[in-house]
PDB file of C-alpha atoms in Angstrom:
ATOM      1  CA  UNK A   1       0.000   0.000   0.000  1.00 51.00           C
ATOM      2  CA  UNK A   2       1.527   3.214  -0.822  1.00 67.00           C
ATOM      3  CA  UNK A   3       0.011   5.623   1.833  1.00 88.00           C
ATOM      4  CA  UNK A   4       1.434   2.988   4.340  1.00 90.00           C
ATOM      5  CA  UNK A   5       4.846   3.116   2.633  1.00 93.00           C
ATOM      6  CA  UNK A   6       4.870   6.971   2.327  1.00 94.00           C
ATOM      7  CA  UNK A   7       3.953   6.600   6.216  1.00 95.00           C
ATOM      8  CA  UNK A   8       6.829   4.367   7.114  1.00 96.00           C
ATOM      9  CA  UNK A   9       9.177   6.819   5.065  1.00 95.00           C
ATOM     10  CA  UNK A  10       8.212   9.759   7.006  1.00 96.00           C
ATOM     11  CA  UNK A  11       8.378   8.144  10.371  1.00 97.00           C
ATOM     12  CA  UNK A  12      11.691   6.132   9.657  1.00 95.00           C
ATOM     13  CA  UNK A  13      13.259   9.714   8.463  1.00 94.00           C
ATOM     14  CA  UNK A  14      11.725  11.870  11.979  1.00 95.00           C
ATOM     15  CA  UNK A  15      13.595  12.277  14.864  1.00 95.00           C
ATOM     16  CA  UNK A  16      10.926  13.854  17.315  1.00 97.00           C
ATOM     17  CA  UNK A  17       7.380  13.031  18.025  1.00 98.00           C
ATOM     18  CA  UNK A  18       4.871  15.787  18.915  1.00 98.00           C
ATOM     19  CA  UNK A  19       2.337  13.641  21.303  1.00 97.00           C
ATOM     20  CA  UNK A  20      -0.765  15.683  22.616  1.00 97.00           C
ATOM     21  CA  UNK A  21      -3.386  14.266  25.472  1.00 96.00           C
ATOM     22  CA  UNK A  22      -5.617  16.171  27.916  1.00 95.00           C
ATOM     23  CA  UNK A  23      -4.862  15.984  31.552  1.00 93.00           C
ATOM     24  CA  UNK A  24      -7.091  17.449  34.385  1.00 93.00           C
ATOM     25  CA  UNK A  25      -9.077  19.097  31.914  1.00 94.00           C
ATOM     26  CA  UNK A  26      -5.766  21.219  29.884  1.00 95.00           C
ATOM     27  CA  UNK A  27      -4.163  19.894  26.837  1.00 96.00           C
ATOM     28  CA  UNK A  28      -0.580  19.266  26.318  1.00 96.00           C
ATOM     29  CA  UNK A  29       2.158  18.480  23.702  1.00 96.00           C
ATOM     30  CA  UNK A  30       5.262  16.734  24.309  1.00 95.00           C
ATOM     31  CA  UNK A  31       8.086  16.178  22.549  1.00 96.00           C
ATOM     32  CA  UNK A  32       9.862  12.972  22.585  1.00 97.00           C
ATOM     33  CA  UNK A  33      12.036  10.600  20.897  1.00 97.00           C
ATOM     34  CA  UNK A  34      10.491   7.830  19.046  1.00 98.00           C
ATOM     35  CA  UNK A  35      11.253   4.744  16.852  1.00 97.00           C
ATOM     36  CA  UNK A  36       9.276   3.334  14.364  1.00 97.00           C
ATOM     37  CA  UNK A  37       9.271  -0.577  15.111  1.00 94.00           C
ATOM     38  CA  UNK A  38       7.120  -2.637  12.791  1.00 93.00           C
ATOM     39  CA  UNK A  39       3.656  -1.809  12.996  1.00 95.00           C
ATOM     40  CA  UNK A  40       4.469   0.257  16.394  1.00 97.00           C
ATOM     41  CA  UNK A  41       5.809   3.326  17.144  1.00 97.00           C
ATOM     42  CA  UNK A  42       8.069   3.412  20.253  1.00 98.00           C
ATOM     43  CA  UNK A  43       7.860   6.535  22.689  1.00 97.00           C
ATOM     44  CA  UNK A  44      10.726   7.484  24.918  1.00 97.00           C
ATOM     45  CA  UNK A  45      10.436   9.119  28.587  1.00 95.00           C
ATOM     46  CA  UNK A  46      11.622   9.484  32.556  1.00 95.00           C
ATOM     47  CA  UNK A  47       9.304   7.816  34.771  1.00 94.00           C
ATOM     48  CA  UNK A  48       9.793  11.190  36.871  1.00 94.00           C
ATOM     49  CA  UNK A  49       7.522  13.633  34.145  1.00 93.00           C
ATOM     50  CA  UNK A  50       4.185  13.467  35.493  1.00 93.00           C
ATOM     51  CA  UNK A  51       2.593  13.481  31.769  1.00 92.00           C
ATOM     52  CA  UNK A  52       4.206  11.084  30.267  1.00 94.00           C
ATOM     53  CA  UNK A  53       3.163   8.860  33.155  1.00 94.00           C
ATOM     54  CA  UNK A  54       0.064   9.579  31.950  1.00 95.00           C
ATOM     55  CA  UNK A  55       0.323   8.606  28.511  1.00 95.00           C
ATOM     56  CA  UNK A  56       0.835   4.881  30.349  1.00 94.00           C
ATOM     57  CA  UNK A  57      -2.116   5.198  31.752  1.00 95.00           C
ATOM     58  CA  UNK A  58      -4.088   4.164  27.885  1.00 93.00           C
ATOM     59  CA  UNK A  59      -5.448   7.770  27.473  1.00 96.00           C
ATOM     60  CA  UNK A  60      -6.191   8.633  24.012  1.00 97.00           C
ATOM     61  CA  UNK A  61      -3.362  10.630  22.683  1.00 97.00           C
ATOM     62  CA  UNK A  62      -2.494  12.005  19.486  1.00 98.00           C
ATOM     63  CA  UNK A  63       1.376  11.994  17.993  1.00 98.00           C
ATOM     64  CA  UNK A  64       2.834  13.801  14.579  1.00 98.00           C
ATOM     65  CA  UNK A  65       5.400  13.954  13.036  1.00 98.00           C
ATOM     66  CA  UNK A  66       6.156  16.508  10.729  1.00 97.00           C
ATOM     67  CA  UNK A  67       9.531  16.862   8.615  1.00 96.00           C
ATOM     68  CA  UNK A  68       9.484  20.095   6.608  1.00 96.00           C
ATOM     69  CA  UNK A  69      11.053  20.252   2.885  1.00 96.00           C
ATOM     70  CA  UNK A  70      11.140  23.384   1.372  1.00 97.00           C
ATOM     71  CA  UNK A  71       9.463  26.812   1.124  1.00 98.00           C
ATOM     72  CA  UNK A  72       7.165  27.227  -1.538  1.00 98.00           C
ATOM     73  CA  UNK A  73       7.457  30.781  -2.696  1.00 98.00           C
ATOM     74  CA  UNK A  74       4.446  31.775  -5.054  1.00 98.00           C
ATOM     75  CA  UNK A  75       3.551  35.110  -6.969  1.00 97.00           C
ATOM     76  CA  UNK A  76       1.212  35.983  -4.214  1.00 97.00           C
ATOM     77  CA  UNK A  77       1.363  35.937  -0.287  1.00 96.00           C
ATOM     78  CA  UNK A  78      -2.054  33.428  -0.332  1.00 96.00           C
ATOM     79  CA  UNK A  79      -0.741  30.885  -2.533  1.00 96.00           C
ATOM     80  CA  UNK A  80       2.931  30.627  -1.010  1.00 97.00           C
ATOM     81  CA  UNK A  81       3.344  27.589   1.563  1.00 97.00           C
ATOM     82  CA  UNK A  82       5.515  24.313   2.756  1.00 97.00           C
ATOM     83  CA  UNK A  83       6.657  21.425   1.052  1.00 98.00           C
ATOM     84  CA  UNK A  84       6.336  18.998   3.934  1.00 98.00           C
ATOM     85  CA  UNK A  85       5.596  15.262   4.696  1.00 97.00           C
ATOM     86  CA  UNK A  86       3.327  14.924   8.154  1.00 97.00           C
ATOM     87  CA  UNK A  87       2.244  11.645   9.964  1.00 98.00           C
ATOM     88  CA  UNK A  88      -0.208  11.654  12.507  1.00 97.00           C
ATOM     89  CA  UNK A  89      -1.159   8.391  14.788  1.00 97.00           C
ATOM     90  CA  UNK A  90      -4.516   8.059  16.879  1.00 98.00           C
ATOM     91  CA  UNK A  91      -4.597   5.670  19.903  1.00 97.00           C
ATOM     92  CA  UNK A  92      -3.364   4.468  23.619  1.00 97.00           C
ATOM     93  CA  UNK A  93       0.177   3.408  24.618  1.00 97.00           C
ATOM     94  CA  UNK A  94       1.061   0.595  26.844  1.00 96.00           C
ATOM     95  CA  UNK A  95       4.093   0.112  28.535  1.00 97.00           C
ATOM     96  CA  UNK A  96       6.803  -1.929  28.389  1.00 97.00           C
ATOM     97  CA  UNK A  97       8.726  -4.193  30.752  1.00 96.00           C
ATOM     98  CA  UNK A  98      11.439  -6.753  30.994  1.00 95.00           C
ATOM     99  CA  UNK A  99      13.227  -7.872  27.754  1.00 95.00           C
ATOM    100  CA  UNK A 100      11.141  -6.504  25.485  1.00 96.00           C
ATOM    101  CA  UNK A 101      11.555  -2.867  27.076  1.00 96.00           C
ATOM    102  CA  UNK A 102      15.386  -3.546  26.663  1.00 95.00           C
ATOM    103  CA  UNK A 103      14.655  -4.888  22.707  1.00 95.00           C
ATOM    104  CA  UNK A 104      12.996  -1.184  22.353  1.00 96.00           C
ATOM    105  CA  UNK A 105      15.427   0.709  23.843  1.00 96.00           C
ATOM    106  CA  UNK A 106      17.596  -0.688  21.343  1.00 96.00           C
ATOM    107  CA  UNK A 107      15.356  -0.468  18.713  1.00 96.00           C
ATOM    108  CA  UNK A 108      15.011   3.553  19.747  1.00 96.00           C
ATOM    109  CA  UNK A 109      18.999   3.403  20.161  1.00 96.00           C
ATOM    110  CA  UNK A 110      19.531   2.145  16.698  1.00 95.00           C
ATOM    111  CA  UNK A 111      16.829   4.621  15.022  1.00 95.00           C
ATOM    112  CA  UNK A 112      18.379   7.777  16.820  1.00 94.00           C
ATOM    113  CA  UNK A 113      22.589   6.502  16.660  1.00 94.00           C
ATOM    114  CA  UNK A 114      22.521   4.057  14.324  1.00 93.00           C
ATOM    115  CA  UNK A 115      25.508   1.759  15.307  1.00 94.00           C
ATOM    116  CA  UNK A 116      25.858   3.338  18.558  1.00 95.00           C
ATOM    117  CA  UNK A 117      24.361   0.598  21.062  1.00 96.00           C
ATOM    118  CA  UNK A 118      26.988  -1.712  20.188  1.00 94.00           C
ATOM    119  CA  UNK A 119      29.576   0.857  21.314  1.00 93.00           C
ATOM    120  CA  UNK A 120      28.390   2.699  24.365  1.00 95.00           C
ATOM    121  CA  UNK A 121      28.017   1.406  27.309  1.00 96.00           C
ATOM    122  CA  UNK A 122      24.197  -0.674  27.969  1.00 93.00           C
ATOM    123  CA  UNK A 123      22.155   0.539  30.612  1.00 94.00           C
ATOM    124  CA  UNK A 124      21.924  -0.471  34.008  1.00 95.00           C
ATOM    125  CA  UNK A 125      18.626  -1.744  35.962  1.00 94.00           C
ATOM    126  CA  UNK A 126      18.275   1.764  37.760  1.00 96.00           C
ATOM    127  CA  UNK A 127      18.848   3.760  34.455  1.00 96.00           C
ATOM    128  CA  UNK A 128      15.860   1.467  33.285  1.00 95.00           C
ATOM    129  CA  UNK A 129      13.756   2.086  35.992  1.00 95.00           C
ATOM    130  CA  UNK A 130      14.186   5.409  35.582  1.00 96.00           C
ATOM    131  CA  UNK A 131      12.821   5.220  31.828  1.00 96.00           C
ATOM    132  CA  UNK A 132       9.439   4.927  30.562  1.00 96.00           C
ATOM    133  CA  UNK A 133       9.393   2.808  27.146  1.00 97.00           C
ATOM    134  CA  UNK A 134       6.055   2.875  25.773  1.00 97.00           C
ATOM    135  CA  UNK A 135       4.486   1.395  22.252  1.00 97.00           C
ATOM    136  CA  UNK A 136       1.401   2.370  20.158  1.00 97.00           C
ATOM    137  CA  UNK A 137      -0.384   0.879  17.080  1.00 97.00           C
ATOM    138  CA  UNK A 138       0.211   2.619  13.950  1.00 97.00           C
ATOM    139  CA  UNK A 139      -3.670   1.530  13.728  1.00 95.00           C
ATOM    140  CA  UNK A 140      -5.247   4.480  13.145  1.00 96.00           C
ATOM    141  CA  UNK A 141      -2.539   6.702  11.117  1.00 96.00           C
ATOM    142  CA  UNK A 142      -2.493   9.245   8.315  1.00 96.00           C
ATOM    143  CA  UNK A 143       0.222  10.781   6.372  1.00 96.00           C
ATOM    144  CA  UNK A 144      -0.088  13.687   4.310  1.00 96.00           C
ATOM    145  CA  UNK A 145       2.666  15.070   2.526  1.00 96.00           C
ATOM    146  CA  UNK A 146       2.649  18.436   0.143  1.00 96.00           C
ATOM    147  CA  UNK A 147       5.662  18.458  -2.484  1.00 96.00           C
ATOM    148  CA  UNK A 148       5.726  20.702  -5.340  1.00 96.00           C
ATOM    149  CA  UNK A 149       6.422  23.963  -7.001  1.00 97.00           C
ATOM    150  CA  UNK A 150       3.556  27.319  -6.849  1.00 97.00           C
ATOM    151  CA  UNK A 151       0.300  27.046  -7.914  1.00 95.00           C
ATOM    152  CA  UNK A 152      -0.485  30.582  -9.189  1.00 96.00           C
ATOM    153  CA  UNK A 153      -3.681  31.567 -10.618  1.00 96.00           C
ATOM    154  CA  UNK A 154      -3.023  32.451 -14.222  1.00 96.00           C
ATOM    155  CA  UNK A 155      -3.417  36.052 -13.518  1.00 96.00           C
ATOM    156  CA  UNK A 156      -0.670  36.082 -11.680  1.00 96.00           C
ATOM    157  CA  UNK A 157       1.755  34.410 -13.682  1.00 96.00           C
ATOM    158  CA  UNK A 158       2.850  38.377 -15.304  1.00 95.00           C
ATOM    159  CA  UNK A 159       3.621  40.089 -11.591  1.00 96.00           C
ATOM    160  CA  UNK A 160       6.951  40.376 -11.247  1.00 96.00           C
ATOM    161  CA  UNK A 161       8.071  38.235  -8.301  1.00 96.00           C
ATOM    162  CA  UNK A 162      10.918  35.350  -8.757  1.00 97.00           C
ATOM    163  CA  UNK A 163       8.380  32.215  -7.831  1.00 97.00           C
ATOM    164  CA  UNK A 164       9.689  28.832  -7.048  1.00 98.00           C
ATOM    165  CA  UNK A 165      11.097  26.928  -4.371  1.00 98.00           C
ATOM    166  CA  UNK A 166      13.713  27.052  -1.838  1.00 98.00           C
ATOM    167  CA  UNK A 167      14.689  23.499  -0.316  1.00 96.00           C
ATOM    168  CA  UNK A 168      15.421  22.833   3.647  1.00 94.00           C
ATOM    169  CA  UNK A 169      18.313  20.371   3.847  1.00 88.00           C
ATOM    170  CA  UNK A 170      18.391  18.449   6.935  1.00 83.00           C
ATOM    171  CA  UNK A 171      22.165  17.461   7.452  1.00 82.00           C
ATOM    172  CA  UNK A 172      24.680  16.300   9.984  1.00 86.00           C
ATOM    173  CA  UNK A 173      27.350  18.714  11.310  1.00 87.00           C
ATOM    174  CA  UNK A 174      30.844  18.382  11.997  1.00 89.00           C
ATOM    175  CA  UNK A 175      31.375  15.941  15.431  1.00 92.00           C
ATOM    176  CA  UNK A 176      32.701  17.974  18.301  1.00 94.00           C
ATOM    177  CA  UNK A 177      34.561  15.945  20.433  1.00 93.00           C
ATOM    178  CA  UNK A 178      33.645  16.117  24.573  1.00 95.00           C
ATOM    179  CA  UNK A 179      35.981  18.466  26.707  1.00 94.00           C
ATOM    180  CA  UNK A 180      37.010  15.600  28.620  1.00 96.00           C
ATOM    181  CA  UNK A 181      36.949  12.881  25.418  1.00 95.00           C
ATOM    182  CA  UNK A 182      40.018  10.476  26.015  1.00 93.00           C
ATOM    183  CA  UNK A 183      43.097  11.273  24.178  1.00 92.00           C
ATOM    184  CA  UNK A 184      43.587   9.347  20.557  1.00 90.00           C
ATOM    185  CA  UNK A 185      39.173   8.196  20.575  1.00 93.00           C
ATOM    186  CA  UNK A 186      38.594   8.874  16.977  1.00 93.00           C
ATOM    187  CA  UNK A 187      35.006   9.742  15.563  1.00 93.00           C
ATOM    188  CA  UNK A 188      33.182   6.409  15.290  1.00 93.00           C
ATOM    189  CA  UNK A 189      33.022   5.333  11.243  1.00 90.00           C
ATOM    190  CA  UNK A 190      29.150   4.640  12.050  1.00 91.00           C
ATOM    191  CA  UNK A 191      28.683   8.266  12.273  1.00 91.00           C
ATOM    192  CA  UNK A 192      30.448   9.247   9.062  1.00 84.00           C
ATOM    193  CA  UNK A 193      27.783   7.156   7.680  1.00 84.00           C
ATOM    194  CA  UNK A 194      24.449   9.510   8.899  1.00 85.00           C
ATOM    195  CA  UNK A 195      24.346  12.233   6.874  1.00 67.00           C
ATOM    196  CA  UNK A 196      23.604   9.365   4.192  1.00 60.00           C
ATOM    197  CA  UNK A 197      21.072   8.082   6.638  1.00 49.00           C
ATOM    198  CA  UNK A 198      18.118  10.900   6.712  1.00 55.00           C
ATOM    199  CA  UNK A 199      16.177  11.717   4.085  1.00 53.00           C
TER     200      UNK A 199
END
């Protein structure tokens, strides 16, 4: 199915979740790291935040994602906008424990540093207890993505304004080692390969 391909693209490529829910009567948005996993989206938090407690709790929530591509400049302020690609999931999370919170964490690990959980040290059972690891159907989803150049009205298409568009290129910067990085650690090669790795 395309749409669930376009999906998958779009949540494979994010980095950051947007996840709204209503608590005590006020709505909130959060931003947290997620994973795509399968059919599943992964959400990452502390057990200490009070909301994202909450979002174990199998309230309805909302979460987007939204990568933005490029400005679309038009002839006319009304008809200039975004080239984006947005992904929005419906449902309840449930949390999870034992080995299959540690097969997320990597999962989230991998999607966020890819290569990096082999490396760095794994975490120990207080630094687990201390995180909140929690999964959601991608059961009720929509993606809807706007890609193109301006749509102007043919009356338009005389005023003299340049009309096109300008891309937003998501890249990597240059690593900058830790103050107190080990003499003689080189960059890891896994990084040289991320800027390849977004799209």
């Amino acid at each position: 199915m395309e749409d669930r391909t376009r999906l998958n693209e779009v949540l494979d490529a994010g980095l950051v979740a947007h996840v709204a829910l209503v608590h005590e009567n006020q709505p909130y948005t959060l931003p947290v790291a997620y994973a795509r996993t399968g059919d599943s989206v992964v959400l990452h938090g502390s057990t200490g935040s009070r909301l994202f407690r909450q979002l174990a709790t199998a309230v309805p929530i909302c979460a987007s994602v939204t990568l933005v591509d490029g400005l679309v400049l038009a002839r006319s302020l009304f008809e200039s906008s975004m080239n984006y690609r947005s992904v929005m999931v419906l449902g309840c999370c449930t949390a999870l424990e034992g080995a299959e919170k540690l097969a997320a964490l990597e999962q989230l690990s991998e999607h966020l540093l890819p290569g990096r959980w082999a490396e760095a040290r794994q975490p120990t059972s207080k630094e687990l207890a201390a995180t909140l690891l929690l999964t959601m159907p991608l059961t009720e989803c929509s993606v809807k993505i706007s890609e193109g150049g301006p749509d102007d009205p043919e009356e338009d298409l005389d005023w003299p304004a340049w009309a096109g568009v300008v891309p937003i290129q998501h890249a990597w910067g240059t690593p900058i080692p830790a103050d107190d990085l080990r003499p003689g650690l080189p960059v890891p090669s896994y990084v040289d390969r991320w800027p390849a790795g977004r799209t």
